[in-house]
XYZ file of C-alpha atoms in Angstrom:
424
model
C -8.049 -5.780 42.461
C -6.921 -4.402 39.009
C -3.334 -3.542 38.001
C -1.590 -0.898 40.059
C 0.366 1.905 38.168
C 3.560 2.744 40.208
C 5.462 5.685 39.033
C 9.059 6.491 40.311
C 10.761 9.640 39.366
C 14.683 10.283 39.161
C 16.759 13.100 40.361
C 16.383 16.018 37.828
C 13.035 14.907 36.463
C 10.183 16.556 38.053
C 6.300 16.214 37.627
C 6.390 19.668 35.933
C 8.849 18.453 33.261
C 6.801 15.512 32.354
C 3.685 17.677 32.425
C 5.356 20.239 30.072
C 6.288 17.417 27.647
C 2.926 15.845 27.746
C 1.303 19.218 27.042
C 3.280 19.555 23.905
C 1.220 16.776 22.365
C -1.950 18.025 20.812
C -5.108 16.767 22.081
C -6.909 14.082 20.081
C -10.026 15.749 18.488
C -12.509 12.829 18.996
C -15.903 13.438 17.640
C -18.747 14.200 20.294
C -22.342 13.146 19.650
C -23.308 16.823 19.644
C -20.769 17.854 16.953
C -21.978 19.129 13.639
C -20.748 17.444 10.323
C -18.589 20.521 9.715
C -16.946 20.334 13.202
C -16.263 16.713 12.653
C -14.663 17.278 9.245
C -12.622 20.070 10.595
C -11.399 17.834 13.299
C -10.634 15.031 10.928
C -8.604 17.518 8.784
C -6.740 18.493 11.825
C -5.977 14.956 12.722
C -4.746 13.950 9.295
C -2.428 17.104 9.477
C -1.056 16.054 12.873
C -0.508 12.464 11.793
C 1.779 13.676 9.127
C 4.067 14.758 11.859
C 3.633 11.810 14.040
C 6.568 9.370 13.929
C 6.246 5.738 14.345
C 8.631 4.011 16.828
C 12.047 3.060 15.417
C 11.990 -0.251 13.685
C 14.309 -2.844 15.355
C 12.911 -5.940 14.190
C 10.649 -7.653 11.625
C 8.794 -10.881 11.222
C 8.534 -13.057 8.463
C 7.029 -16.644 8.158
C 6.649 -16.885 11.821
C 10.242 -15.917 12.667
C 11.517 -12.404 14.070
C 14.734 -10.944 12.771
C 16.766 -8.221 14.138
C 17.606 -5.190 11.979
C 19.829 -4.780 10.194
C 19.694 -8.283 8.634
C 23.279 -8.487 7.299
C 24.328 -9.378 3.863
C 24.800 -12.859 2.621
C 26.194 -14.251 -0.585
C 24.966 -17.317 -2.391
C 26.792 -20.081 -4.208
C 26.482 -19.804 -7.976
C 25.407 -23.526 -7.972
C 22.166 -22.722 -5.815
C 20.209 -21.229 -8.728
C 16.521 -20.584 -7.968
C 13.941 -22.390 -9.785
C 12.712 -20.759 -13.187
C 9.219 -20.098 -11.737
C 10.616 -18.378 -8.737
C 12.893 -16.108 -10.879
C 10.074 -15.150 -13.125
C 7.973 -13.989 -10.006
C 10.877 -12.113 -8.632
C 11.422 -10.454 -12.119
C 7.840 -9.404 -12.321
C 8.084 -8.029 -8.674
C 11.465 -6.320 -9.364
C 9.990 -4.843 -12.701
C 7.300 -2.897 -10.749
C 9.092 -2.173 -7.449
C 12.848 -2.621 -7.861
C 15.453 -0.214 -8.618
C 18.885 -0.466 -10.322
C 21.302 2.384 -9.309
C 25.023 2.908 -9.470
C 27.255 3.462 -6.630
C 28.778 6.992 -5.948
C 32.194 5.661 -6.770
C 30.886 3.999 -9.863
C 32.488 0.618 -8.761
C 29.290 -1.259 -9.647
C 25.601 -1.313 -9.276
C 23.151 -1.802 -6.391
C 19.850 -3.522 -6.764
C 17.062 -2.534 -4.135
C 13.651 -3.455 -3.605
C 11.680 -1.426 -0.578
C 8.453 -2.616 0.944
C 6.189 -1.655 3.820
C 7.341 -3.337 7.031
C 4.341 -5.865 6.933
C 5.458 -7.140 3.572
C 8.938 -8.286 4.748
C 8.293 -11.793 3.335
C 8.713 -10.882 0.006
C 12.113 -9.269 0.733
C 13.252 -12.499 2.360
C 12.463 -14.213 -0.986
C 15.060 -11.903 -2.842
C 17.504 -12.470 0.045
C 16.964 -16.201 -0.306
C 17.410 -16.185 -3.955
C 20.286 -13.660 -4.386
C 21.852 -12.917 -0.923
C 21.991 -9.258 0.115
C 20.921 -7.656 3.158
C 17.498 -6.278 4.620
C 17.882 -2.841 6.322
C 15.510 0.083 7.155
C 14.542 2.315 4.102
C 12.647 4.945 6.083
C 10.768 5.549 9.268
C 7.007 5.519 9.563
C 5.063 8.815 9.810
C 1.347 8.975 10.643
C -0.503 6.644 8.338
C 2.533 5.736 6.366
C 4.127 2.596 7.838
C 8.025 2.337 8.178
C 9.680 0.640 5.067
C 12.306 -1.954 4.867
C 14.551 -2.557 1.810
C 16.373 -5.602 0.363
C 19.773 -4.495 -1.133
C 22.472 -6.166 -3.188
C 25.776 -4.912 -4.264
C 29.095 -6.302 -5.615
C 29.107 -9.969 -6.661
C 25.514 -10.466 -5.372
C 24.029 -7.694 -7.417
C 25.812 -8.872 -10.564
C 24.436 -12.419 -9.884
C 20.869 -11.153 -9.279
C 21.015 -8.975 -12.273
C 22.371 -11.938 -14.371
C 19.335 -14.205 -13.105
C 16.653 -11.602 -13.279
C 17.388 -10.143 -16.766
C 16.153 -12.970 -18.990
C 12.770 -12.793 -17.210
C 12.558 -9.053 -17.157
C 10.494 -6.811 -19.402
C 10.721 -3.177 -18.091
C 14.210 -3.215 -16.478
C 16.102 -5.845 -18.673
C 18.335 -3.136 -20.302
C 18.989 -1.753 -16.625
C 19.913 -5.271 -15.295
C 22.116 -6.071 -18.181
C 23.957 -2.906 -17.548
C 24.388 -3.939 -13.962
C 25.455 -7.484 -14.774
C 28.216 -6.178 -17.313
C 29.409 -3.136 -15.422
C 32.930 -2.299 -16.635
C 36.088 -1.918 -15.178
C 37.537 1.169 -16.697
C 36.587 4.637 -15.563
C 35.723 5.970 -18.834
C 33.361 3.144 -19.701
C 31.622 3.515 -16.159
C 30.952 7.054 -16.905
C 29.200 6.052 -20.174
C 27.159 3.314 -18.344
C 26.214 5.942 -15.618
C 24.786 8.028 -18.406
C 23.139 4.975 -20.114
C 21.470 3.988 -16.905
C 20.108 7.450 -16.212
C 18.759 7.620 -19.695
C 17.133 4.250 -19.441
C 15.019 5.619 -16.552
C 13.683 8.545 -18.505
C 11.693 6.565 -21.097
C 9.807 3.463 -21.737
C 12.863 1.050 -22.228
C 10.809 -2.092 -21.834
C 11.581 -5.041 -24.156
C 8.959 -7.199 -25.775
C 9.668 -10.214 -23.575
C 7.672 -13.353 -22.960
C 5.225 -13.027 -20.266
C 4.034 -15.957 -17.733
C 1.614 -16.223 -14.858
C 4.553 -16.300 -12.497
C 5.734 -13.113 -13.941
C 2.266 -11.577 -13.736
C 2.002 -12.822 -10.015
C 5.107 -10.879 -9.024
C 4.042 -7.814 -11.013
C 0.486 -7.988 -9.465
C 2.024 -8.621 -5.988
C 3.993 -5.320 -6.214
C 1.330 -3.067 -7.572
C -2.107 -4.886 -8.175
C -5.355 -3.864 -6.815
C -8.388 -6.091 -6.137
C -11.537 -3.869 -5.978
C -15.139 -4.776 -5.051
C -17.368 -2.007 -6.352
C -19.898 -0.799 -3.848
C -19.287 -4.029 -1.816
C -21.434 -5.944 -4.398
C -21.026 -9.110 -6.287
C -18.564 -7.784 -8.808
C -14.703 -7.197 -8.932
C -12.121 -5.116 -10.572
C -8.513 -5.854 -10.991
C -5.954 -3.389 -11.902
C -2.297 -2.868 -12.290
C -0.577 0.440 -13.050
C 2.906 1.682 -14.459
C 4.302 4.932 -15.681
C 5.000 3.354 -19.094
C 2.399 1.416 -21.198
C 4.824 -1.284 -22.916
C 4.765 -3.773 -20.002
C 0.987 -3.273 -19.563
C 0.492 -4.057 -23.229
C 2.599 -7.296 -22.898
C 0.256 -8.307 -19.886
C -2.658 -7.442 -21.882
C -1.411 -9.608 -24.703
C -0.765 -12.299 -22.444
C -4.204 -12.194 -20.879
C -5.637 -12.335 -24.336
C -4.102 -15.738 -25.016
C -6.347 -16.988 -22.169
C -9.404 -15.456 -23.838
C -9.340 -12.586 -21.259
C -9.974 -8.902 -22.562
C -8.199 -6.255 -20.484
C -8.626 -2.526 -20.939
C -5.433 -0.357 -21.225
C -5.646 3.391 -20.706
C -4.312 6.505 -18.863
C -5.315 7.292 -15.290
C -7.494 10.415 -15.095
C -6.170 11.372 -11.704
C -2.680 10.258 -12.050
C 0.026 10.343 -14.592
C 0.299 6.690 -15.174
C -0.965 3.999 -17.544
C -3.445 1.639 -16.123
C -4.571 -1.950 -17.033
C -7.882 -3.348 -15.792
C -10.301 -6.082 -15.956
C -13.970 -5.973 -14.665
C -15.703 -8.952 -15.875
C -16.301 -11.086 -12.581
C -15.598 -14.606 -14.277
C -12.408 -13.146 -15.784
C -11.352 -11.590 -12.704
C -11.711 -14.830 -10.803
C -9.941 -16.795 -13.641
C -7.086 -14.330 -13.335
C -6.893 -14.338 -9.517
C -6.885 -18.313 -9.517
C -4.061 -18.513 -12.009
C -2.101 -16.062 -10.016
C -2.710 -17.922 -6.951
C -1.518 -21.263 -8.562
C 1.506 -19.277 -9.925
C 2.671 -18.291 -6.428
C 0.764 -15.071 -5.693
C 2.489 -14.049 -2.257
C 1.674 -10.622 -0.865
C -2.050 -10.491 -1.960
C -2.842 -14.223 -1.575
C -5.358 -13.672 1.261
C -7.172 -10.902 -0.820
C -7.210 -13.166 -3.778
C -8.836 -16.153 -1.872
C -11.294 -13.773 -0.430
C -12.278 -12.406 -3.965
C -12.496 -15.960 -5.260
C -15.196 -16.728 -2.665
C -17.377 -13.693 -3.782
C -20.957 -14.519 -4.500
C -24.094 -12.499 -4.151
C -24.616 -14.151 -0.701
C -21.097 -13.627 0.425
C -20.604 -10.008 -0.833
C -21.073 -8.424 2.484
C -18.813 -10.683 4.354
C -16.219 -10.402 1.677
C -16.310 -6.572 1.643
C -15.813 -6.540 5.275
C -12.865 -8.877 5.127
C -11.171 -6.813 2.217
C -11.501 -3.569 4.373
C -8.798 -4.947 6.459
C -6.406 -4.509 3.704
C -7.063 -0.966 3.139
C -4.412 1.299 1.710
C -3.111 4.351 3.312
C -4.965 6.586 0.850
C -8.250 4.942 1.935
C -7.757 5.026 5.654
C -10.901 5.864 7.356
C -12.596 6.354 4.010
C -13.650 2.819 3.024
C -17.415 2.201 3.599
C -18.457 -0.632 5.788
C -21.699 -2.700 5.210
C -23.732 -0.096 6.874
C -22.274 2.677 4.734
C -22.694 0.710 1.473
C -26.513 0.146 2.522
C -26.927 3.858 3.062
C -25.557 4.480 -0.356
C -28.014 2.026 -1.848
C -30.966 3.708 -0.098
C -29.761 7.040 -1.299
C -29.718 5.739 -4.843
C -33.040 4.202 -4.559
C -34.485 7.607 -3.410
C -32.730 9.468 -6.123
C -34.305 7.274 -8.737
C -37.568 7.681 -7.236
C -37.161 11.504 -7.531
C -35.881 11.352 -11.068
C -39.096 9.101 -12.069
C -41.380 11.787 -10.640
C -39.409 14.628 -12.369
C -39.680 12.869 -15.645
C -43.390 13.148 -15.670
C -44.397 16.088 -18.027
C -46.965 17.436 -15.841
C -47.073 17.213 -12.050
C -50.359 17.694 -10.198
C -50.515 19.019 -6.834
C -50.245 15.515 -5.215
C -47.304 14.497 -7.284
C -45.352 17.842 -6.681
C -45.927 17.321 -2.960
C -44.545 13.777 -3.299
C -41.567 14.972 -5.294
C -40.668 17.607 -2.506
C -41.009 15.003 0.103
C -38.754 12.460 -1.778
C -36.210 15.242 -2.496
C -36.411 16.248 1.189
C -35.728 12.629 2.158
C -32.807 12.310 -0.275
C -31.208 15.438 1.370
C -31.735 13.845 4.839
C -30.292 10.672 3.795
C -27.059 12.220 2.251
C -26.649 14.347 5.602
C -26.886 11.406 7.633
C -24.520 9.404 5.437
C -21.949 12.142 5.361
C -22.211 12.434 9.236
C -21.910 8.768 9.751
C -18.919 8.708 7.419
C -17.278 11.488 9.217
C -17.623 9.941 12.565
C -16.221 6.479 11.430
C -13.313 8.378 9.833
C -12.774 10.406 13.066
C -12.808 7.017 15.107
C -10.175 5.512 12.967
C -7.970 8.559 12.858
C -8.051 9.299 16.529
C -7.396 5.560 17.378
C -4.157 5.632 15.070
C -3.233 9.016 16.504
C -3.573 7.920 20.040
C -1.526 4.760 19.394
C 1.272 6.789 17.904
C 1.129 9.492 20.825
C 1.270 6.692 23.426
C 4.388 5.090 21.810
C 5.941 8.550 21.722
C 5.210 9.034 25.387
C 6.745 5.633 26.104
C 9.922 6.421 24.172
C 10.129 9.894 25.924
C 10.073 8.200 29.239
C 12.486 5.754 28.044
C 15.002 8.325 26.943
C 14.535 10.207 30.367
C 15.232 6.997 32.281
C 18.230 6.292 30.116
C 19.523 9.843 30.592
C 19.171 9.444 34.328
C 20.959 6.138 34.342
C 18.324 4.547 36.438
C 16.146 1.566 36.010
C 12.728 1.863 34.372
C 10.591 4.101 36.608
C 7.167 2.725 35.454
C 5.732 -0.918 36.076
C 2.618 -2.607 36.197
């Protein structure tokens, strides 16, 4: 006999009330086999719209290094004698340069240092807390495809000490960290420092500081991207920043190891981008970063280092598990990549036929046949992509909808003052 669902209801809570609450949740638009491409795409657009309004459950705990911590994790101070190792400070400076923030308190009594990360990257926040003290709290709740975020925050003496230790290894935020470390006591000087700090955020205030593999590892952990184009035996590594000076420092540093990197402006976003495409250079960089303490992206790096023509499909499938929110439901699996290769081969055949100066009747018929084949392959490919996207979106939406329903029932049971009314 399988599990039995027992529902108990309390005074003031009717079946009609629960039915009304449940009816307010939009139905999941899962694709049917008979649906056309346009219908599935319409459903996917609807699901993405609804997901933007679907909250995640409130985060009460987080996990790091095999342990579970309750939120908020209260602030701790660190003894001045407990100075982190130079390599760890360089890593944390690189990470802070990309994802950290220096801000002043509203009463101008001092500065606050903050790093926020997705809830599944809490380990790096623990590194900051272990090095400098401070607290870990909720940053913002999750919504749809966007996971909840946590933040490490330090203020007062902890912020001053963190700024003092990070500044010598920082490139983009060194002037801001020095301000935080030397925040003045007098009110007039604090107003001046407030204006200076705000100004530093408006232009490229990076300094020409020394770089290291540890610094690069921190910067790459915060912002780096490991891309395997078309799931083949090639790699692309990329980091971005709104200002170019730090990327120039990284490019010059790579050049000392004989690695050429390209620096340019992103065509789609108003940011600067540094990238490397040569497979051997990419692997050399990833190996150096791994040896230097790459943390958040260590698993992706090891997968990329194992890339060969024979392992390309396996590596691509594994890297798909680290898909970002922007690519959710859009990354091609092995079958999708094979379809794109078939389409490319058919298009090449059609181009070859069209390149002939004169086509006889047989060649023209062959060209029409190939063009029809290309059109059919493209339609099938788009249909498979849309179905796969729909499946992933519907799965995520159902999960959030279920958690929302559980929270609703929990709220009702707490309001009634009774014990839980659902058990298995």
